[in-house]
PDB file of C-alpha atoms in Angstrom:
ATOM      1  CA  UNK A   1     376.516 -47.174 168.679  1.00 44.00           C
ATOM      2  CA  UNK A   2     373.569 -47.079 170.707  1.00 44.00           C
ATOM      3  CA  UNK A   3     372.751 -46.187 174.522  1.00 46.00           C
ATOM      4  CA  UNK A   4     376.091 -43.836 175.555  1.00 44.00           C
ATOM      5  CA  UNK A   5     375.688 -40.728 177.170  1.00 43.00           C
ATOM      6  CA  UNK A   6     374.755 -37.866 175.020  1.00 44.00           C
ATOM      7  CA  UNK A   7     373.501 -39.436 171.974  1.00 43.00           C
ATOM      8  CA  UNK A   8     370.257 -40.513 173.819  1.00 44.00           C
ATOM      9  CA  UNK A   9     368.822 -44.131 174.607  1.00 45.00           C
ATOM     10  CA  UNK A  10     367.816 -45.618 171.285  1.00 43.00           C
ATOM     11  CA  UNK A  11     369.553 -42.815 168.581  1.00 41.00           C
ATOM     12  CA  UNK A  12     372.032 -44.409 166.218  1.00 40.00           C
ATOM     13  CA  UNK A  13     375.362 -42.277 165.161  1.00 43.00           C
ATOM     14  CA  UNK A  14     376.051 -41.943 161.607  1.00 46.00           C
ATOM     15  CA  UNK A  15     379.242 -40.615 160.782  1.00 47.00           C
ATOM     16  CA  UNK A  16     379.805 -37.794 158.558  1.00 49.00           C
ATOM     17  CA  UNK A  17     381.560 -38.070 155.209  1.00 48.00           C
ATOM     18  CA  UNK A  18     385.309 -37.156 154.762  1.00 47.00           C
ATOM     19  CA  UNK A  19     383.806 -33.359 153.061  1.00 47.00           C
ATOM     20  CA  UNK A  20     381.225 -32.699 156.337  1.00 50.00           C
ATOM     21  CA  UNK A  21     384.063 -34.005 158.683  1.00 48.00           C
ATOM     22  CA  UNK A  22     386.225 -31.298 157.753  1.00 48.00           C
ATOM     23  CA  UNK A  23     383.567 -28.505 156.718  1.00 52.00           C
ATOM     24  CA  UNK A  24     383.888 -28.604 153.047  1.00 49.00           C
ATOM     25  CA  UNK A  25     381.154 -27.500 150.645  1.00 52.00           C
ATOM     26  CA  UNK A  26     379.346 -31.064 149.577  1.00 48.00           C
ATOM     27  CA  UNK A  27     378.576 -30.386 145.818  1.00 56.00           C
ATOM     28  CA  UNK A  28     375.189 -30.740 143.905  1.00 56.00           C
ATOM     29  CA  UNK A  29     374.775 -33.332 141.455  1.00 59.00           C
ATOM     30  CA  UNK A  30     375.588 -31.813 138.177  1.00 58.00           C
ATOM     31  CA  UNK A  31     372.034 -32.805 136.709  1.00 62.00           C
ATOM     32  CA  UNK A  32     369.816 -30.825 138.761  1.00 66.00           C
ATOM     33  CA  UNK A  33     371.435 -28.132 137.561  1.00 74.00           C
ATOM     34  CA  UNK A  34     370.743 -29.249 134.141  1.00 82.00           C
ATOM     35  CA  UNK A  35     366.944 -30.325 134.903  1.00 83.00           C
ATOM     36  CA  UNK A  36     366.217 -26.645 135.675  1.00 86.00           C
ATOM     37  CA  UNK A  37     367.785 -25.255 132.525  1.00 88.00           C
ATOM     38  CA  UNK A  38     365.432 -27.118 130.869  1.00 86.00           C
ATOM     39  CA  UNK A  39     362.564 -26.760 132.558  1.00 89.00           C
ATOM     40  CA  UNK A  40     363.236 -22.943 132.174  1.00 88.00           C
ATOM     41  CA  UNK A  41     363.763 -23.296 128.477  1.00 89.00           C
ATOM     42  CA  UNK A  42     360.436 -25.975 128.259  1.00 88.00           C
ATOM     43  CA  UNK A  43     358.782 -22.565 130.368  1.00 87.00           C
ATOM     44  CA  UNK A  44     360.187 -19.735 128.208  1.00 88.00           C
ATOM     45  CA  UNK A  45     360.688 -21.177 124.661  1.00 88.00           C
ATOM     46  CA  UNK A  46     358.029 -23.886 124.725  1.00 85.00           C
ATOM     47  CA  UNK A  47     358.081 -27.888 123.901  1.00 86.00           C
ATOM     48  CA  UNK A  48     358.845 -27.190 120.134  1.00 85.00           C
ATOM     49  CA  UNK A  49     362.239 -25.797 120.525  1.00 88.00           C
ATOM     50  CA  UNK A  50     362.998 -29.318 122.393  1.00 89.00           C
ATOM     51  CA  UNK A  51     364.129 -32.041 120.831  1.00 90.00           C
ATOM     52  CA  UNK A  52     362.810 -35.594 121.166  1.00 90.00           C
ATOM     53  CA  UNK A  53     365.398 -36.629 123.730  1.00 91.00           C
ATOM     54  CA  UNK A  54     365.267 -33.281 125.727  1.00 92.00           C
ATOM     55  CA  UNK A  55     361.062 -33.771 126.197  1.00 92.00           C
ATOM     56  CA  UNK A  56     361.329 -37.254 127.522  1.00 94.00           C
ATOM     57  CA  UNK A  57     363.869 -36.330 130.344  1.00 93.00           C
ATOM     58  CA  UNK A  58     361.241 -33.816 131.397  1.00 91.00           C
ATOM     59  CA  UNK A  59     358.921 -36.854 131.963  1.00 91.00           C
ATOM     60  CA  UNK A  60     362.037 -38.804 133.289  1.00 93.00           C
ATOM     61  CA  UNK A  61     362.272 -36.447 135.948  1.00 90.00           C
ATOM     62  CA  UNK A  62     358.946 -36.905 137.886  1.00 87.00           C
ATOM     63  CA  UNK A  63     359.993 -40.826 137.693  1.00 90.00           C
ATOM     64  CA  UNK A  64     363.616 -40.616 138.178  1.00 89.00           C
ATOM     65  CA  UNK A  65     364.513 -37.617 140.349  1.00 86.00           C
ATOM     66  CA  UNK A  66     368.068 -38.982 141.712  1.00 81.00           C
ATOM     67  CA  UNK A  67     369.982 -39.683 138.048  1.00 84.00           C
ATOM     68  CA  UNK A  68     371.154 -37.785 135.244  1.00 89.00           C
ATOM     69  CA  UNK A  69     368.049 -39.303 133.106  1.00 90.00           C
ATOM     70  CA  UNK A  70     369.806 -37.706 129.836  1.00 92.00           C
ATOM     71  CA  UNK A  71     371.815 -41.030 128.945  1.00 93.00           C
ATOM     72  CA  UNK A  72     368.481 -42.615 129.100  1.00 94.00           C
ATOM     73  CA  UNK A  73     366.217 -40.390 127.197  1.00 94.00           C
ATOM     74  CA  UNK A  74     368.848 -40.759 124.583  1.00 94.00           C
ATOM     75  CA  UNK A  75     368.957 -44.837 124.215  1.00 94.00           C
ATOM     76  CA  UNK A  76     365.339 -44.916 124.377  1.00 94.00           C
ATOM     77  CA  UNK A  77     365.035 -42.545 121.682  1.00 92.00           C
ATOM     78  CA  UNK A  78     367.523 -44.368 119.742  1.00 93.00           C
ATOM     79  CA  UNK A  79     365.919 -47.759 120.493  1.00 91.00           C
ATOM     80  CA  UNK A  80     362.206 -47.051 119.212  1.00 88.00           C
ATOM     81  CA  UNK A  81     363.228 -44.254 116.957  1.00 84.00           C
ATOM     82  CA  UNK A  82     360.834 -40.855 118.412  1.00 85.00           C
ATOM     83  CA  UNK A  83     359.290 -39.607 121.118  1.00 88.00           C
ATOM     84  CA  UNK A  84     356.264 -40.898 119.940  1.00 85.00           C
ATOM     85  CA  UNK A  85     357.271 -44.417 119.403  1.00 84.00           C
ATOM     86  CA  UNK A  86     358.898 -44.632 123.097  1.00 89.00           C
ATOM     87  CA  UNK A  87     355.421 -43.579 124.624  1.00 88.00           C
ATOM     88  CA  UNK A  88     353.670 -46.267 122.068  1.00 84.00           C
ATOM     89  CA  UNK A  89     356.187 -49.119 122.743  1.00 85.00           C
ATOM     90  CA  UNK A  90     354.395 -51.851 124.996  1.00 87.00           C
ATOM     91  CA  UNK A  91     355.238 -51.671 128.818  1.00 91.00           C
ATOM     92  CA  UNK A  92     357.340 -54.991 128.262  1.00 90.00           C
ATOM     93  CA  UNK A  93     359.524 -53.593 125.616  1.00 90.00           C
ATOM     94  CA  UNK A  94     360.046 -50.483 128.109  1.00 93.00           C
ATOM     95  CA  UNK A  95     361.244 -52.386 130.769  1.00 93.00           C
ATOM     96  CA  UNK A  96     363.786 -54.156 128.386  1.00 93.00           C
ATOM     97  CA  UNK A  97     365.854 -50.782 128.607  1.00 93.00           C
ATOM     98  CA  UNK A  98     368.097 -50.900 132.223  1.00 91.00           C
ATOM     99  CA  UNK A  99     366.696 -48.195 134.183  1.00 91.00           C
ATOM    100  CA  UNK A 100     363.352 -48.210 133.159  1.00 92.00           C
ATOM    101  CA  UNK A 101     361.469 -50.701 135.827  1.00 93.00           C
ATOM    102  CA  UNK A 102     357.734 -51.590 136.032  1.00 93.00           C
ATOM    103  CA  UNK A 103     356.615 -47.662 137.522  1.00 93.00           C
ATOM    104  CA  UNK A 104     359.125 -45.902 135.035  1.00 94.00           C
ATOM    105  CA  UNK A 105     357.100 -47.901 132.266  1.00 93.00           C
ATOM    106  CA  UNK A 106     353.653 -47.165 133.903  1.00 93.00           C
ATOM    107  CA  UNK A 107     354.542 -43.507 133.940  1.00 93.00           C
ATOM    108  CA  UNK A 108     355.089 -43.576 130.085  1.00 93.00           C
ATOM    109  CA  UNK A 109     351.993 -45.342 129.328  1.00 90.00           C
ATOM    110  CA  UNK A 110     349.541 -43.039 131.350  1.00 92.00           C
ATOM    111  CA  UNK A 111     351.045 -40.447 129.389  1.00 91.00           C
ATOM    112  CA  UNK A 112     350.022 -42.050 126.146  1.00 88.00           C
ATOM    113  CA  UNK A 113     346.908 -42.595 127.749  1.00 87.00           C
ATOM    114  CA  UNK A 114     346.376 -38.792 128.484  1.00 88.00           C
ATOM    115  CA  UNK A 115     347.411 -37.839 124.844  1.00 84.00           C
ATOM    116  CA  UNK A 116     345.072 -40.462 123.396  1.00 78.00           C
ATOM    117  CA  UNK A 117     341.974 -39.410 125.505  1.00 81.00           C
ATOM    118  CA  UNK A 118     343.044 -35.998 124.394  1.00 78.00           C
ATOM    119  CA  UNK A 119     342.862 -36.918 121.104  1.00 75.00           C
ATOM    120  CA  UNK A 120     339.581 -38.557 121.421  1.00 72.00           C
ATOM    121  CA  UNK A 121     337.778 -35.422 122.521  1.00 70.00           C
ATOM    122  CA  UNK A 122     338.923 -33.750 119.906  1.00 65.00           C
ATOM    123  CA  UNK A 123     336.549 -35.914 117.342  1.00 66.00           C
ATOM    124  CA  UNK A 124     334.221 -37.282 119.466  1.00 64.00           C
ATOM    125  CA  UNK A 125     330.238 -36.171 119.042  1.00 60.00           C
ATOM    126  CA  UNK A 126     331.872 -33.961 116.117  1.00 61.00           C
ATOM    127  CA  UNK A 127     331.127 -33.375 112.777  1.00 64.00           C
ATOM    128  CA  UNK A 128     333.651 -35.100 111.006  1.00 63.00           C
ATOM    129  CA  UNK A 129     334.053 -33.913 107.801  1.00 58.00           C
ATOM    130  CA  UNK A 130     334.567 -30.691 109.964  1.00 62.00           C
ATOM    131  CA  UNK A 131     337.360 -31.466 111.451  1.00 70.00           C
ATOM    132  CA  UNK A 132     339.134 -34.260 109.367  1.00 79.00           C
ATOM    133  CA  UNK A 133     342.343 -33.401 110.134  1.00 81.00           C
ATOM    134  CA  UNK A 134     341.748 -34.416 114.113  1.00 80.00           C
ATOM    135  CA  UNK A 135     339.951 -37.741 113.090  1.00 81.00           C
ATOM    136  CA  UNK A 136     343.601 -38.325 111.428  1.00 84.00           C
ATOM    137  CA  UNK A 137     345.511 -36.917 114.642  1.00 83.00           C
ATOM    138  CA  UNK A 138     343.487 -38.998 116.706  1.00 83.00           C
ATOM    139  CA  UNK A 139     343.934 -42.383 114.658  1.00 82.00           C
ATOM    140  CA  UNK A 140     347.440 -41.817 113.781  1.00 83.00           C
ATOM    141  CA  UNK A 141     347.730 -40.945 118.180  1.00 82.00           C
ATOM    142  CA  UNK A 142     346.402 -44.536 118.865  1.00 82.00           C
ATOM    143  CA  UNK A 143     347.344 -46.673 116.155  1.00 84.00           C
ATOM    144  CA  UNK A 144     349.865 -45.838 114.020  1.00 82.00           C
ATOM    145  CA  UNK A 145     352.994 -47.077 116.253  1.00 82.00           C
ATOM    146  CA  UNK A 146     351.611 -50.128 118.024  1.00 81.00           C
ATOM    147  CA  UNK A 147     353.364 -53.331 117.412  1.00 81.00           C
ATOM    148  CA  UNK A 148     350.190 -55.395 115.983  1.00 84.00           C
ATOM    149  CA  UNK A 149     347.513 -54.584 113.584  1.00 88.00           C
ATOM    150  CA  UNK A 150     344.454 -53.247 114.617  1.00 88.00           C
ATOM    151  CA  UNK A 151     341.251 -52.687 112.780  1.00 90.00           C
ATOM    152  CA  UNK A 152     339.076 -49.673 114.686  1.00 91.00           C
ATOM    153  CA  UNK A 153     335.509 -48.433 113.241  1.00 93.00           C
ATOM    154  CA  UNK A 154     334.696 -44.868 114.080  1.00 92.00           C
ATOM    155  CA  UNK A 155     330.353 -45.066 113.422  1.00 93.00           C
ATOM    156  CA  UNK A 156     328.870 -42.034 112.533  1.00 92.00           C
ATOM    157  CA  UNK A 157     325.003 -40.132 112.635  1.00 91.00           C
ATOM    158  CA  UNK A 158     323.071 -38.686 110.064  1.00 90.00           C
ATOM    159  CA  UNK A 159     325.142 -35.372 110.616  1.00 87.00           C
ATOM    160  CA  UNK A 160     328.037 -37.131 110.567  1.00 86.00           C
ATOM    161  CA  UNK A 161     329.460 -37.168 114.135  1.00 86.00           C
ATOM    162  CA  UNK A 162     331.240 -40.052 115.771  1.00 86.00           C
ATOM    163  CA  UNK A 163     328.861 -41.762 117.909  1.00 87.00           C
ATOM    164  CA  UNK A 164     330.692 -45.021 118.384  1.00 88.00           C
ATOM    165  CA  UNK A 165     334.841 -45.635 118.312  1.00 87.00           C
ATOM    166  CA  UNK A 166     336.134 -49.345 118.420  1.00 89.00           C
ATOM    167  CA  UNK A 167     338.432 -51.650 118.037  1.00 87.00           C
ATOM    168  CA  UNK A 168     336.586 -54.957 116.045  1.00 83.00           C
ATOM    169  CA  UNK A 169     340.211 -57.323 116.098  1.00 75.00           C
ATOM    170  CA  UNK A 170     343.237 -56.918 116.919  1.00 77.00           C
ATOM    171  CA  UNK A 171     346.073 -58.860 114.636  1.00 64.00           C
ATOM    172  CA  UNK A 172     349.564 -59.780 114.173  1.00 64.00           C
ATOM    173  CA  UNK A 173     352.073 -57.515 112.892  1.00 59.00           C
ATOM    174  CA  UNK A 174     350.937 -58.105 109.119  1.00 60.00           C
ATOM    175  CA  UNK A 175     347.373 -59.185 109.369  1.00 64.00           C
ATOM    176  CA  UNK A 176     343.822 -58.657 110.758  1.00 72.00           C
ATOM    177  CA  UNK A 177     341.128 -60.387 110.501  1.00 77.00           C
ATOM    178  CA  UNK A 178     337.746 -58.390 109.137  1.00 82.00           C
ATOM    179  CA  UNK A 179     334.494 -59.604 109.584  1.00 84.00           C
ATOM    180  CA  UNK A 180     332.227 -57.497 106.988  1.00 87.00           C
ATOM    181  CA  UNK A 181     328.715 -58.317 108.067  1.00 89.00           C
ATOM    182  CA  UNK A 182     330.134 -57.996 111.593  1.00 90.00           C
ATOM    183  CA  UNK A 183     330.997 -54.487 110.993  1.00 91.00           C
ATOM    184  CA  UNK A 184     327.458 -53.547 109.384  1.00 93.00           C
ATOM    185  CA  UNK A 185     325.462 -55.892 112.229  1.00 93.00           C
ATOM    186  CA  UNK A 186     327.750 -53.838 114.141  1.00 94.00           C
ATOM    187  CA  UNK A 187     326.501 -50.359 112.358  1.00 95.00           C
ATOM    188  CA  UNK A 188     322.710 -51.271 112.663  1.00 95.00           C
ATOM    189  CA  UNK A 189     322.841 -52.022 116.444  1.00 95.00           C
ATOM    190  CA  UNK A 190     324.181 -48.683 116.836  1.00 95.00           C
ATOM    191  CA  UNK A 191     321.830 -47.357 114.157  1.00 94.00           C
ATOM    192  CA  UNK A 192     324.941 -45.472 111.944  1.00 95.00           C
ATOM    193  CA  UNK A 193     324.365 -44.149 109.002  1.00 94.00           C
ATOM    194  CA  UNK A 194     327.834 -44.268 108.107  1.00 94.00           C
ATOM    195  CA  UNK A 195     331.345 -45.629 108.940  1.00 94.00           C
ATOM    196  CA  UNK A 196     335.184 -45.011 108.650  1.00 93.00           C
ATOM    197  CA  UNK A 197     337.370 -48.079 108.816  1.00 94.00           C
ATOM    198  CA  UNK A 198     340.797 -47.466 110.023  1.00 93.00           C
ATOM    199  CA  UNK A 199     343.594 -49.577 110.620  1.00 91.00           C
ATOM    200  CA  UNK A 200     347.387 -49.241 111.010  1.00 91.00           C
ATOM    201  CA  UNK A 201     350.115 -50.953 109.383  1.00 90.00           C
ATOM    202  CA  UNK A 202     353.454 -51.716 111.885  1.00 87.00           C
ATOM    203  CA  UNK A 203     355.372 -51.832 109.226  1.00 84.00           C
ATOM    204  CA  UNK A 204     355.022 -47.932 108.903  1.00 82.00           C
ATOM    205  CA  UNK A 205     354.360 -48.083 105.269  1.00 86.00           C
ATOM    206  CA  UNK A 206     350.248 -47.339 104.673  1.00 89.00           C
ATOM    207  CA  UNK A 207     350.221 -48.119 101.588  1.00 89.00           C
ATOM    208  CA  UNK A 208     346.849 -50.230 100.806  1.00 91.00           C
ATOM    209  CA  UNK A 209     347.061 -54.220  99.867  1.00 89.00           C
ATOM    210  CA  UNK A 210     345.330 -55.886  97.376  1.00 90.00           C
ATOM    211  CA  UNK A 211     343.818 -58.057 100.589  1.00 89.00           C
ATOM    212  CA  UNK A 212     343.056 -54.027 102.324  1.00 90.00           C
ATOM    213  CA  UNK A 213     340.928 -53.508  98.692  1.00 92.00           C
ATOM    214  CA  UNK A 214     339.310 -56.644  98.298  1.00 91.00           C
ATOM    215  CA  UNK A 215     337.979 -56.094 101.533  1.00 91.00           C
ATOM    216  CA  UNK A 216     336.967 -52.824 101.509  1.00 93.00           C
ATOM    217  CA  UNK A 217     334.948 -53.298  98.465  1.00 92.00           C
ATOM    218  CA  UNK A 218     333.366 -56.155  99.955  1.00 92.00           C
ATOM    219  CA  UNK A 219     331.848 -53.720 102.536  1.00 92.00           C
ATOM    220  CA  UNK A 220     331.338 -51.368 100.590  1.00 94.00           C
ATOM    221  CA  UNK A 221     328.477 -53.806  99.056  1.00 93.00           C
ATOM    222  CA  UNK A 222     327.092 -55.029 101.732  1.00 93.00           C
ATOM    223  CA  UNK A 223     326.541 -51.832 103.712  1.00 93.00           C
ATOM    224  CA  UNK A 224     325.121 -50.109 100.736  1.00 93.00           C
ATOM    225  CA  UNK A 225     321.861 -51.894 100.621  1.00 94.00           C
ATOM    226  CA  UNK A 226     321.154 -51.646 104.096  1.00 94.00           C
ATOM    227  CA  UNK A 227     322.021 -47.561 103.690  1.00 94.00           C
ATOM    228  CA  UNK A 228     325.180 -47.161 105.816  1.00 95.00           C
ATOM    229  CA  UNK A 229     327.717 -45.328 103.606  1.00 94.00           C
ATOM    230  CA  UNK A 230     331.681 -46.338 104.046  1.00 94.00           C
ATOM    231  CA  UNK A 231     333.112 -42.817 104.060  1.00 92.00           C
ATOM    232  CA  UNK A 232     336.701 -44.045 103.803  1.00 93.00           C
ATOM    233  CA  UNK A 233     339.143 -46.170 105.103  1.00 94.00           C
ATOM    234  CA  UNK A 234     342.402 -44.823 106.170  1.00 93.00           C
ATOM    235  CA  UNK A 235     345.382 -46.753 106.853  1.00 92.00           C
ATOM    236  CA  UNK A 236     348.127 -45.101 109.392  1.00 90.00           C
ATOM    237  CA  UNK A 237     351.609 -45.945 109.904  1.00 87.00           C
ATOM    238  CA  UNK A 238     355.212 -44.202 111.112  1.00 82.00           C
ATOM    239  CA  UNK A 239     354.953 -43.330 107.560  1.00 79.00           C
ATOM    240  CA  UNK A 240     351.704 -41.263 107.040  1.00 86.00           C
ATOM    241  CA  UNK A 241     348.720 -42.309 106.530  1.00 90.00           C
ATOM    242  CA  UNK A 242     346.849 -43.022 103.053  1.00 90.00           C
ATOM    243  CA  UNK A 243     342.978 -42.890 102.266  1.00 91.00           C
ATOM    244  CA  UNK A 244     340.851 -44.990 100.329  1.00 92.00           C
ATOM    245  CA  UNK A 245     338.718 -42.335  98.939  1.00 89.00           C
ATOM    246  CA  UNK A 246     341.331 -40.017  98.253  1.00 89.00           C
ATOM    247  CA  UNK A 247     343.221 -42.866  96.385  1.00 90.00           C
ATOM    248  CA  UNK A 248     340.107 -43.261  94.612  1.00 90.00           C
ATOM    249  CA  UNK A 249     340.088 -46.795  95.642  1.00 88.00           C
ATOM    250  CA  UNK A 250     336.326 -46.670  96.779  1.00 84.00           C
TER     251      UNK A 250
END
């Protein structure tokens, strides 16, 4: 109703609901009382006394603020298995799962960007051999739950720092193809003195293959001449992760 006298030329009524008509209390959603008990707890106790489900709602939150996002932490967890795996899962996957649309599934992959740039830092312009255990966070961060195989090359200096990290191919979800002199051109351009070959397997087993061997070896004699050493190669998966050299495979 527009135009009568007292409500002003232009101002639209809205009438109240049946609780403001008659002045009772309207009531709060139930789950913003629950997103504050949690974000006290997240506060007080810290992310490790959360479990999987509990950490993604606090992301939910910023994306979803009018829904109890608990239902939906808990089917995406049960869908891709971990936290971890939701973040990894490709935006298209994401958006499989009713209520997460196109900016739900952005959110979740700028926060796997974050960790993964995070994760970089840690081993970048490092000595490696230093700090082996965040070359391994870092790879397993950005490789070991994507949904194809990817071969990455982390080159190294003469004091062993990572100069260089990239992907050379990206596969299927059992294969990737390997190029060995285009790894050690590859080396040489970036004048390396050493490399670590890493690649994940979706599966989530990383247990080596005879084709992962043969391969390895194969570089393994090519670089040598030219004086680039293969530290290792270190497959990562949902699994773990398993090393050539500590195999004793090269």
């Amino acid at each position: 109703m527009t135009g009568k006298a007292g409500t002003g030329q232009g101002r639209t009524l809205r009438s109240a609901s049946p609780a403001q008509a008659f002045g009772a209390p309207v009531e709060t959603p139930h789950y913003l009382g629950h997103r504050e008990r949690l974000r006290t707890r997240f506060q007080e106790a810290g992310a490790d006394t959360l479990p999987d489900y509990e950490l993604l709602e606090l992301l939910l939150f910023r994306s979803i603020p009018q829904r109890d996002v608990k239902p939906l932490a808990k089917e995406l967890i049960a869908r891709f298995g971990s936290f971890a795996e939701v973040l990894g899962a490709p935006a298209a996957r994401l958006t499989e799962v009713k209520g997460i649309g196109e900016g739900v599934a952005l959110d979740l992959k700028v926060v796997e960007a974050a960790l993964q740039r995070m994760a970089r830092g840690a081993v970048t312009r490092r000595t490696v051999l230093s700090s082996w255990s965040a070359v391994l966070d870092y790879c397993r961060t950005t490789m070991a739950f994507a949904e194809r195989e990817q071969f990455r090359l982390l080159f190294l200096d003469k004091k062993n720092a990572v100069i260089a990290d990239e992907v050379q191919q990206t596969g299927t979800v059992d294969h990737t193809p390997v190029y060995p002199r285009e790894v050690v051109r590859r080396a040489l351009e970036l004048s390396a003195s050493a490399i670590i070959l890493v690649h994940n397997h979706p599966s989530g087993d990383p247990t080596p293959s005879a084709a992962d061997v043969k391969m390895t070896r194969e570089l393994v004699d090519i670089a040598k001449p030219l004086g680039i050493a293969i530290h290792d190669h270190v497959i990562v998966g949902r699994d773990g992760h398993a090393s050539f050299r500590g195999l004793g495979l090269i």
